[in-house]
Coordinates of C-alpha atoms in Angstrom, one line a residue:
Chain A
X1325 CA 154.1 1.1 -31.4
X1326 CA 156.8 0.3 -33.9
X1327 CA 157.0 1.1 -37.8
X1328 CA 156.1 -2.7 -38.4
X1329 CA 153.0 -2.3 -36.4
X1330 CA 151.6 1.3 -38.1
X1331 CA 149.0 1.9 -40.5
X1332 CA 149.9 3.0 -43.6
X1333 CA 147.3 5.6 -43.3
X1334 CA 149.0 6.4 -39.9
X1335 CA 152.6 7.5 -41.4
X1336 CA 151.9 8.6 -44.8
X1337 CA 154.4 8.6 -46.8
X1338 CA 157.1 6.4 -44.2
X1339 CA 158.6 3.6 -46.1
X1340 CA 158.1 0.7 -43.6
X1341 CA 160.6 -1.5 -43.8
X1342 CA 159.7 -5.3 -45.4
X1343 CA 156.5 -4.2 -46.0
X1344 CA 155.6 -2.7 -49.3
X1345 CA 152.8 -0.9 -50.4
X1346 CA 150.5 -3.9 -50.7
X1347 CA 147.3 -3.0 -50.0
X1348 CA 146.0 -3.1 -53.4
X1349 CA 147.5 -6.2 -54.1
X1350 CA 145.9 -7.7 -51.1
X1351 CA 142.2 -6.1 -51.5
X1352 CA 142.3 -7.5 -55.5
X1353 CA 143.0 -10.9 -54.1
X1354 CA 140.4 -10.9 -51.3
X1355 CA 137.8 -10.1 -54.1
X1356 CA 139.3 -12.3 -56.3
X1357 CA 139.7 -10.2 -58.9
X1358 CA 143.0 -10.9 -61.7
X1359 CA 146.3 -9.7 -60.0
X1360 CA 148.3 -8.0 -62.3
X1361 CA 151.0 -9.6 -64.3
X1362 CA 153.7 -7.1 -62.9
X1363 CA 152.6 -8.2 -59.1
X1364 CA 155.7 -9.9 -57.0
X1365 CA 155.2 -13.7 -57.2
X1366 CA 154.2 -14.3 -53.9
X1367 CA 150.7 -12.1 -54.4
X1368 CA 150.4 -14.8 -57.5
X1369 CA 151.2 -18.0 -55.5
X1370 CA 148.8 -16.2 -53.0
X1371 CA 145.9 -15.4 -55.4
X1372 CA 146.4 -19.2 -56.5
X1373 CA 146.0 -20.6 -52.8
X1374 CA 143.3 -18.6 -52.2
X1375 CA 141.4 -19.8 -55.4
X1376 CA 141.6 -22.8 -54.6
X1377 CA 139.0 -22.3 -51.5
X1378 CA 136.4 -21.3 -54.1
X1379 CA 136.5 -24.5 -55.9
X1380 CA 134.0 -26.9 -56.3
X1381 CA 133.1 -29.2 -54.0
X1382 CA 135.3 -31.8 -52.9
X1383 CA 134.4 -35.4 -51.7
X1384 CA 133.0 -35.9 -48.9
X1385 CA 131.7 -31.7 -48.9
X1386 CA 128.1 -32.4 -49.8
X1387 CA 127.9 -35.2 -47.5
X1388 CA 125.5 -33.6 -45.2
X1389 CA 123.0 -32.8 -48.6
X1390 CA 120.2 -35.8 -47.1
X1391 CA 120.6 -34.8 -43.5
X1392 CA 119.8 -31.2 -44.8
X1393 CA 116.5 -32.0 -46.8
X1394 CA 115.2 -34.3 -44.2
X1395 CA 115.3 -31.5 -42.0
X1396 CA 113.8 -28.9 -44.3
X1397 CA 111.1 -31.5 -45.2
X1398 CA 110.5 -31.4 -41.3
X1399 CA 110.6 -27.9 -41.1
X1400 CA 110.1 -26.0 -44.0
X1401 CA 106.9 -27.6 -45.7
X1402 CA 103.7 -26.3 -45.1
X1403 CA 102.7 -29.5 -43.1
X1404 CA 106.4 -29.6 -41.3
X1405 CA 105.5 -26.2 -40.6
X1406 CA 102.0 -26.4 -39.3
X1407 CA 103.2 -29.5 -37.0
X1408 CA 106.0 -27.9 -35.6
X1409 CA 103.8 -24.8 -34.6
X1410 CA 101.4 -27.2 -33.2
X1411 CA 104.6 -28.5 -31.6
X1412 CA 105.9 -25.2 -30.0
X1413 CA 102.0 -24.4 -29.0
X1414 CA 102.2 -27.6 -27.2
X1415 CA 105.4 -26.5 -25.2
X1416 CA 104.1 -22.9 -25.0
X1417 CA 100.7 -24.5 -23.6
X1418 CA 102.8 -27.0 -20.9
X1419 CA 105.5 -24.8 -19.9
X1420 CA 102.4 -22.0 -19.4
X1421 CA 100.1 -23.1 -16.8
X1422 CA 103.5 -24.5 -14.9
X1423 CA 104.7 -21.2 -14.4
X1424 CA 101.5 -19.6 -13.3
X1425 CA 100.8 -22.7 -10.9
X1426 CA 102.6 -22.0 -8.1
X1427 CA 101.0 -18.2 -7.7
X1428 CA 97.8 -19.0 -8.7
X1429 CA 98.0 -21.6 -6.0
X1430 CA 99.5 -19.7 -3.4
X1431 CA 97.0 -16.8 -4.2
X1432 CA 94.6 -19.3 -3.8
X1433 CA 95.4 -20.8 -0.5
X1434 CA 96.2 -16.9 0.8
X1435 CA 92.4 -15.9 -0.3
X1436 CA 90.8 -19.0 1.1
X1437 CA 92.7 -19.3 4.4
X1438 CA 92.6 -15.2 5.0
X1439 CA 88.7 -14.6 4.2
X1440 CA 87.5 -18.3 5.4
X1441 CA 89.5 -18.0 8.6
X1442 CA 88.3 -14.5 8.9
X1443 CA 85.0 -15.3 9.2
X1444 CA 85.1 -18.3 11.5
X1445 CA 87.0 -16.2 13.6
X1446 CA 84.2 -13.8 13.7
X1447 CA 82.0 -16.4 14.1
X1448 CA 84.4 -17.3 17.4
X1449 CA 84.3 -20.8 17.1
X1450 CA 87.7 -21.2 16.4
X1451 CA 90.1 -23.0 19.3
X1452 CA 90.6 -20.8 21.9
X1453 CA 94.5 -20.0 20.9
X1454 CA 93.3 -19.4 17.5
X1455 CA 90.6 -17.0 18.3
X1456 CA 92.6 -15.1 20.6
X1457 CA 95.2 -14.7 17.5
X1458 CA 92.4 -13.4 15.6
X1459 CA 91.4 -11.1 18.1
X1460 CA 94.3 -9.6 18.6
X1461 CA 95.0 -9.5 15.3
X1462 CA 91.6 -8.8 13.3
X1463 CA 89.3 -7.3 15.7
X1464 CA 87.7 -10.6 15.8
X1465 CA 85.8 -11.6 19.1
X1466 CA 87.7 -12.9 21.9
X1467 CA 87.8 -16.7 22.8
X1468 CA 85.3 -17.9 25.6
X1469 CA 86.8 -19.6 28.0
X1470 CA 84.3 -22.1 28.7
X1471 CA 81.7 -19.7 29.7
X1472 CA 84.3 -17.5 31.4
X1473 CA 85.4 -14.1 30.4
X1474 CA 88.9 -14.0 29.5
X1475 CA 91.3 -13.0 32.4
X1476 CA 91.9 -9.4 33.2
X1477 CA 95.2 -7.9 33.9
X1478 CA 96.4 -5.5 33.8
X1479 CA 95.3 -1.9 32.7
X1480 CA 92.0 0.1 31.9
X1481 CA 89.9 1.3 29.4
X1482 CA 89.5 5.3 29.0
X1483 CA 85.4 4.5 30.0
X1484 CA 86.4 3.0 33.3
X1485 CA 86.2 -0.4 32.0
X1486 CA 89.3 -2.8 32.6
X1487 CA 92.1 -2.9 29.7
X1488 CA 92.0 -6.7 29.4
X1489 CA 95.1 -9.0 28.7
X1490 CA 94.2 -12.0 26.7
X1491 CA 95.0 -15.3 28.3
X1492 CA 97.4 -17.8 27.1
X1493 CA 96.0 -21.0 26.2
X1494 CA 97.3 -22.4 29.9
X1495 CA 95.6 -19.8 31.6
X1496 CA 92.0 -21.1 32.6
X1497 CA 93.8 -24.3 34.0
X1498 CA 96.2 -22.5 35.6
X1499 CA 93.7 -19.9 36.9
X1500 CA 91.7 -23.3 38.4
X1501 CA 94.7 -24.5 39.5
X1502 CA 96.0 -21.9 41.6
X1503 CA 92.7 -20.1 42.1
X1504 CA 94.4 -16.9 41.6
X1505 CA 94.6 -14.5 38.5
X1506 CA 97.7 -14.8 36.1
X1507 CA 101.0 -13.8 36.8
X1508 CA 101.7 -11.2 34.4
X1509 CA 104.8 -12.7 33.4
X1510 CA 102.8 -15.9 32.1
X1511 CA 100.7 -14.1 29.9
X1512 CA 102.1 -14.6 26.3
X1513 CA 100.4 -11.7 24.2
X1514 CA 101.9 -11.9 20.0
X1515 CA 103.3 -9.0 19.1
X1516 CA 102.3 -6.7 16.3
X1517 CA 105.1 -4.9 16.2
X1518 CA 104.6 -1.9 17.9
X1519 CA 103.2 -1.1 21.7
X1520 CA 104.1 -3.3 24.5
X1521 CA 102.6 -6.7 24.9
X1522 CA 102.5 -5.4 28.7
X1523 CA 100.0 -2.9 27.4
X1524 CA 97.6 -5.2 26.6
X1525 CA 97.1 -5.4 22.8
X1526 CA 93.2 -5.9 21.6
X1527 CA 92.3 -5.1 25.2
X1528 CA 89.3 -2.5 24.3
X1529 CA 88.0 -5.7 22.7
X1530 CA 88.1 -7.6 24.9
X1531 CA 84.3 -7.1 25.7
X1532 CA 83.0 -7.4 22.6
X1533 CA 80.5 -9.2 22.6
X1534 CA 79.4 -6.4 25.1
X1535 CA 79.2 -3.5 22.5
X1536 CA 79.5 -0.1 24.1
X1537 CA 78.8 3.3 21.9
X1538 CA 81.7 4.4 24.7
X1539 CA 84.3 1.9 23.1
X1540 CA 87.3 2.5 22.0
X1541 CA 88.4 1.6 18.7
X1542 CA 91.3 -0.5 18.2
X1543 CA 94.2 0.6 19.1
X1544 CA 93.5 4.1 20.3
X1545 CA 94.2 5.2 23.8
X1546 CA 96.8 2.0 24.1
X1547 CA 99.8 2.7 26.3
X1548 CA 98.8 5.9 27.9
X1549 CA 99.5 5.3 31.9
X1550 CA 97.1 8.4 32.7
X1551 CA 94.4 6.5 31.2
X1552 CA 95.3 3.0 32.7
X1553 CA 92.4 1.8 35.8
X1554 CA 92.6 -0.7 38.3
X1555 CA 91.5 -4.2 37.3
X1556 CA 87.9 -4.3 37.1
X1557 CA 84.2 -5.1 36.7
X1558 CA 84.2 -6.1 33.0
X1559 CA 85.9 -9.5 33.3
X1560 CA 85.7 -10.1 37.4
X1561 CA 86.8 -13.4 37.9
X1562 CA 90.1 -12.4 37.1
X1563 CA 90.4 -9.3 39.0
X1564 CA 92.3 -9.9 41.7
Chain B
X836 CA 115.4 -12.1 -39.3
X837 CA 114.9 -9.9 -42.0
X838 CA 118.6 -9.1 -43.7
X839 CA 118.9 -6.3 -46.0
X840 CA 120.7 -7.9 -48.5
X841 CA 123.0 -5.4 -50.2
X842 CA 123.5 -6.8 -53.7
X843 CA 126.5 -5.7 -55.7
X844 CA 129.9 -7.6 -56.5
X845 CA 128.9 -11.0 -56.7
X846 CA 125.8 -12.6 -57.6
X847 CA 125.5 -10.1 -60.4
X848 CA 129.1 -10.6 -61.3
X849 CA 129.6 -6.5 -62.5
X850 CA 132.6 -6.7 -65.7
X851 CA 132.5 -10.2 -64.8
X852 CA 136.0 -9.9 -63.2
X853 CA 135.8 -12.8 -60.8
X854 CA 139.4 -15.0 -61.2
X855 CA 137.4 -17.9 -60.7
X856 CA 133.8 -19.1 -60.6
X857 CA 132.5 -19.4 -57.1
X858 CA 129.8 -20.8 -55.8
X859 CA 127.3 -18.6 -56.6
X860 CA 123.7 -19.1 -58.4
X861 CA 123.5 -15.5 -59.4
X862 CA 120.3 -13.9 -61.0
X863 CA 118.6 -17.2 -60.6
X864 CA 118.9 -16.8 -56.8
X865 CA 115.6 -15.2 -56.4
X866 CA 113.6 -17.4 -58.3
X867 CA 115.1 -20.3 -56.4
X868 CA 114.8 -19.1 -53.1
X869 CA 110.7 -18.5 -53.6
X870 CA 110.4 -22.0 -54.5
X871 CA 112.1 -23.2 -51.4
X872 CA 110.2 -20.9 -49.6
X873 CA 107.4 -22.3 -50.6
X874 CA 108.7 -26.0 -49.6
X875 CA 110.1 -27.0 -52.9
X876 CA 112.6 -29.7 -51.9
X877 CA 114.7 -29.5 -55.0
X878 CA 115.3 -26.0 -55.0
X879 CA 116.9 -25.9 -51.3
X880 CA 119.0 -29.2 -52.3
X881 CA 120.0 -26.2 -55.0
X882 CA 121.0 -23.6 -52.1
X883 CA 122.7 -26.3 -50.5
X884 CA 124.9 -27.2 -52.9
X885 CA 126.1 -24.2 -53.9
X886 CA 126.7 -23.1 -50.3
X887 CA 127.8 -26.0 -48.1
X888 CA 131.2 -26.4 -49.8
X889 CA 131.6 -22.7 -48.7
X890 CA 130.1 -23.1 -45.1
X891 CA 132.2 -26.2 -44.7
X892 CA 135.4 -25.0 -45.4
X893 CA 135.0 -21.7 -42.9
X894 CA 134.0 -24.0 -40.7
X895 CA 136.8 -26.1 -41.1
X896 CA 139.0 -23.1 -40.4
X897 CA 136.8 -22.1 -37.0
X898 CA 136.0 -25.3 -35.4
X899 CA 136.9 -29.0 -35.1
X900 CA 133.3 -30.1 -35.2
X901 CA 132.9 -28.3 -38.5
X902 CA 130.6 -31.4 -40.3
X903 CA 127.9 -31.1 -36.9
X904 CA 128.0 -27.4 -36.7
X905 CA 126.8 -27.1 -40.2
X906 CA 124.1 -29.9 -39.5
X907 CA 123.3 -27.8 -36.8
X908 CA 123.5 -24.3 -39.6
X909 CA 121.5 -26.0 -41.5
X910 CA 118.2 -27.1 -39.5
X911 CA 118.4 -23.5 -38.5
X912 CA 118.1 -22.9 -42.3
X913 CA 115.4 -24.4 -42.9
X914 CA 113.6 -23.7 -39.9
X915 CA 114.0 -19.6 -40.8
X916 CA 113.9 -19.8 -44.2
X917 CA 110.6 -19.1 -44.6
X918 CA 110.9 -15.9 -42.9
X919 CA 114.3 -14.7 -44.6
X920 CA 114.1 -11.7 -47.2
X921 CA 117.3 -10.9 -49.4
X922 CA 119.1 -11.7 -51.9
X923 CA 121.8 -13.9 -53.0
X924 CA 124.5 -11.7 -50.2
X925 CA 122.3 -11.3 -48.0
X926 CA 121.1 -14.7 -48.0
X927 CA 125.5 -15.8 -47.5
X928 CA 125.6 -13.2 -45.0
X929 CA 122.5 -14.9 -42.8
X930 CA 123.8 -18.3 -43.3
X931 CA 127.5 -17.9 -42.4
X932 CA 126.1 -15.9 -39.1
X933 CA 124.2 -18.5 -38.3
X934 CA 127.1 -20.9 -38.5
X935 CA 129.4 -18.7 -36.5
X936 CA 126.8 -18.5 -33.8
X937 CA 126.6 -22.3 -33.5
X938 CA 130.3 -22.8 -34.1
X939 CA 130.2 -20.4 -30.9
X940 CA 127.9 -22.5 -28.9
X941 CA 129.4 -25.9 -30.1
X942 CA 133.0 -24.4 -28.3
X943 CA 131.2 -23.2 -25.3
X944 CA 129.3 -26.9 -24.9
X945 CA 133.3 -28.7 -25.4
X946 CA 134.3 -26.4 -23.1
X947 CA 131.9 -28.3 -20.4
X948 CA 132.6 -31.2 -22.0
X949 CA 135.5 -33.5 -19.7
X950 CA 138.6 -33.4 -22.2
X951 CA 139.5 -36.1 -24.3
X952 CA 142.9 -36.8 -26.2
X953 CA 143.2 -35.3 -29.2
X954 CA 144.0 -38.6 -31.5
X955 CA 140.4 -39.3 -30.4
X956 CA 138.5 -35.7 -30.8
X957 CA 138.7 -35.7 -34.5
X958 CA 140.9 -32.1 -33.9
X959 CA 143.6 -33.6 -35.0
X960 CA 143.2 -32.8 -38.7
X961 CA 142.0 -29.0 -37.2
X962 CA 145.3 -28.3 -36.2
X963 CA 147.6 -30.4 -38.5
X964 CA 149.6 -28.1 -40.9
X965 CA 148.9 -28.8 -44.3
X966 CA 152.0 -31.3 -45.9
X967 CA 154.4 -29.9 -48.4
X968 CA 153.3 -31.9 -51.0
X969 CA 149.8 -31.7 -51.0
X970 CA 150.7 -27.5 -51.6
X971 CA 153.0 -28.8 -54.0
X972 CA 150.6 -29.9 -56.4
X973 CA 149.9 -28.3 -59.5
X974 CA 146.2 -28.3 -58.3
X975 CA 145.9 -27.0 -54.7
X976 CA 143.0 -28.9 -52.9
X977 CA 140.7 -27.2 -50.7
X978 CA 141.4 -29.4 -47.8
X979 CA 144.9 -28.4 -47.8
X980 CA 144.7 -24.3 -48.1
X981 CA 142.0 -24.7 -45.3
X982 CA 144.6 -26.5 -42.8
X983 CA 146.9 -23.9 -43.9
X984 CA 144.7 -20.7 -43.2
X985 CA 143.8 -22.4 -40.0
X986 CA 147.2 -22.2 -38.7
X987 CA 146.8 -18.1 -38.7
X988 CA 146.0 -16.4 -35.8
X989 CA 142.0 -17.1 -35.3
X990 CA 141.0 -13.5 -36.3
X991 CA 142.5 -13.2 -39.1
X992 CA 141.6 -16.8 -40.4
X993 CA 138.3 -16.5 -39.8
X994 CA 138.0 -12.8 -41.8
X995 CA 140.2 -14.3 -44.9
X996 CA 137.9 -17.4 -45.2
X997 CA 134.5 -14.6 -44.8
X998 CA 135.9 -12.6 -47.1
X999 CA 137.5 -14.9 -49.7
X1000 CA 134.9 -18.1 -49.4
X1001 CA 131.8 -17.0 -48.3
X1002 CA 132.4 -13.6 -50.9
X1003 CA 131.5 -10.9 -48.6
X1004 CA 132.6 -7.7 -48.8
X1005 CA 134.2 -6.0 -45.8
X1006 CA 131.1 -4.0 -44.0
X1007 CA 129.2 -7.3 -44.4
X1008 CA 132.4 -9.2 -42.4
X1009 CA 132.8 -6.3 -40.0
X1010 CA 128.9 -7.4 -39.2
X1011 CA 129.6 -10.7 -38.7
X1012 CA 132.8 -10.7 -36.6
X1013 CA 131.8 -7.2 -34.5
X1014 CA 134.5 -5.4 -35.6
X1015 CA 134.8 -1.9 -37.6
X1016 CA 135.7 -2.2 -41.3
X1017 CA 139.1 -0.9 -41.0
X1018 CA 139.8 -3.2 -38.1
X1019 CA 138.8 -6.2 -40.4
X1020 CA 140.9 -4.5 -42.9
X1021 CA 143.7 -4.4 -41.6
X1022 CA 143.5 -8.2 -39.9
X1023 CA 142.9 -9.2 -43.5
X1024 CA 146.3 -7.8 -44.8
X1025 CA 148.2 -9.0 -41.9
X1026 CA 146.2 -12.4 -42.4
X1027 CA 147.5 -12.4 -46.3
X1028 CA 151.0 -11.3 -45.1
X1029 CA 151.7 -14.2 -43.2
X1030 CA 149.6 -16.7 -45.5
X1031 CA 152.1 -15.5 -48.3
X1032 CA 155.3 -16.3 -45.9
X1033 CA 153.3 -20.0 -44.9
X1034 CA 153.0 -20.4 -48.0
X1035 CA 156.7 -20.0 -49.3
X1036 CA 158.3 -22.2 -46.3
X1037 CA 155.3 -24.7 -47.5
X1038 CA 156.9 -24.6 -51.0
X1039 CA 153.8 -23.4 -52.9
X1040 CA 155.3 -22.5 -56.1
X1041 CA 154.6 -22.1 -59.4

């Protein structure tokens, strides 16, 4: 920092050179207040410039004057006033409902689809892909195939009962097709995210609509090879 | 927006040691600015006159589009008037805010705003240095001293014109531009400096 740049307050007492002590000078002309007769010429010529900013007001200046009361007749009246808060309860009211729409709409179409499809699914007249979703995934009753139990593969249930593999929506024709059980490779089980779909997700429900005080609830026992059981009597036409 | 109008030099004129007689309605201010509260049309033409001359000429100093921004000052006027409590200061104060914020957003929308030359943006007279002769007159016009502050560094032009035109003391400035009253200060001395030295190469004399 050089001399030119300091405060006076900063080097009290320093002469800085070209720059008198002007301060006072200055502040009297800012608030316009009669410099001194003794003052250098330039802080008159100064104090003159500057008065002529607080003159009155030149052509052209008040131009704006109808422009102005237009909009305070708009605005500022008690009318002006009650229409433009009709106005902005207008926007408030529009701009309201379109930012709620798209939630309300998807909360909507969540609720309806979850607890209507719930239900049909419990009432297991959903299409056979569908209803095997929902049994897998809500404890809902497993699809009929036509009369048919769904296939069995592999795996048992802790009571003896067969751990049951739901069948892919190819399965019965493939089943009449070839006459034999699915290959466990071609059985498409959606996963849930944990367990193996080899395990046989939803399996202890598989016989649901033959309710057993011995069943298992959901999930428990799943994946445990000590407990697994040949293929058997629950679902036999797919017990190879 | 509720200002807290600190009333002293000024409105009440204290010794009556003003050089000069600004454009301030004084201890009618009150009186006047309840009517146009209360939607009397004359008394805001009142306000209007007395401050657009002011507003105008900061303007002119901060902005090439100083005749829309204070269309724009204004309809924000009228639209808060209702709600503004103060005085005569307070009531400068609010206003020249108001036009610095939209003097702010008018320069952020030319920003987005393709370019255009300059013979054709109207800036032309916002950056033009004030001719010898008009300073040379015996009477100074507005016009001219307004081209001539404008050719200061921004700061510093903008704090002389709040200080000088709009008559607000320095913590009411230091509000207005975010700065600290010595900062403002001190930009308004260097500002004088140089106006001084302009000035004499314009030959401004007596």
């Amino acid at each position: 920092m050089s001399g030119r740049d300091a405060l006076h307050g900063e080097m009290p007492g320093f002469a800085f050179p070209g720059r008198p002590h002007d301060e006072p000078l200055l502040d009297m002309i800012l608030e316009r207040r009669p410099v001194p007769p003794g003052a250098p010429p330039e802080m008159h010529d100064l104090a003159r410039i500057l008065a002529a900013l607080t003159g009155p007001a030149e052509p052209g200046e008040l131009a704006g004057e109808a422009a102005a009361l237009r909009a305070f007749r708009r605005l500022a009246s008690p009318a002006g006033a009650r229409s433009a808060a009709l106005r902005a309860l207008r926007r408030w009211r529009s701009r309201r409902p379109a930012r709620g729409r798209p939630r309300l709409a998807t909360a909507l179409i969540v609720a309806v689809v979850g607890l209507g499809g719930t239900a049909t699914a419990y009432a297991g007249v959903l299409p056979a892909p569908v209803q095997e979703m929902a049994h897998v995934t809500l404890d809902a009753p497993a699809p009929h195939h036509r009369g048919q139990h769904p296939p069995a593969v592999r795996g048992a249930r802790p009571d003896g009962r067969p751990r049951l593999r739901p069948a892919s929506p190819r399965g019965p024709r493939e089943g009449r097709a070839g006459g034999t059980a699915q290959a466990p490779g071609r059985v498409r089980v959606p996963r849930l995210g944990h367990g193996s779909p080899q395990r046989g997700h939803g399996a202890a429900r598989c016989c649901a609509h033959d309710p057993s005080p011995n069943q298992n609830p959901p999930g428990r026992g799943r994946g445990d090879p000590g407990r697994s059981a040949p293929k058997a009597a629950c679902c036999p036409d797919t017990a190879s | 927006m509720v200002w807290d109008a600190p009333e002293g030099r000024g409105s009440a004129a204290p010794g009556g040691c003003r050089a000069d007689t600004g454009p301030v309605i004084g201890a009618a201010f009150g009186v006047i600015l309840g009517s146009a509260q209360a939607g009397d049309e004359a008394a805001f033409a009142r306000i209007f006159r007395d401050a657009q001359p002011a507003l105008l000429r900061y303007l002119r100093v901060i902005t090439p589009e100083a005749e829309d921004v204070a269309g724009d000052t204004w309809l924000q006027v009228a639209a808060g008037l209702a709600g503004f409590r103060g005085g005569e200061k307070g009531f400068r104060a609010w206003l020249f805010t108001i036009a610095r914020h939209r003097a702010a957003d008018a320069g952020r929308s030319r920003a987005r705003r393709p370019a255009v030359p300059l013979a054709d943006s109207g800036a032309a007279e916002h950056v033009v240095s004030p001719d010898s002769a008009d300073l040379a007159l015996e009477a100074v016009s507005a016009r001219a001293v307004v081209a001539l502050i404008a050719a200061l560094p921004r700061d510093q032009a903008e704090i002389i014109m709040l200080r000088v035109v709009a008559d607000l003391d320095v913590g009411e400035v230091a509000r207005i531009v975010g700065k600290t009253p010595g900062a403002v200060r001190v930009a308004a001395h260097r500002g004088l400096r140089r106006l001084a030295g302009l000035t004499q190469r314009a030959g401004v004399t007596q």
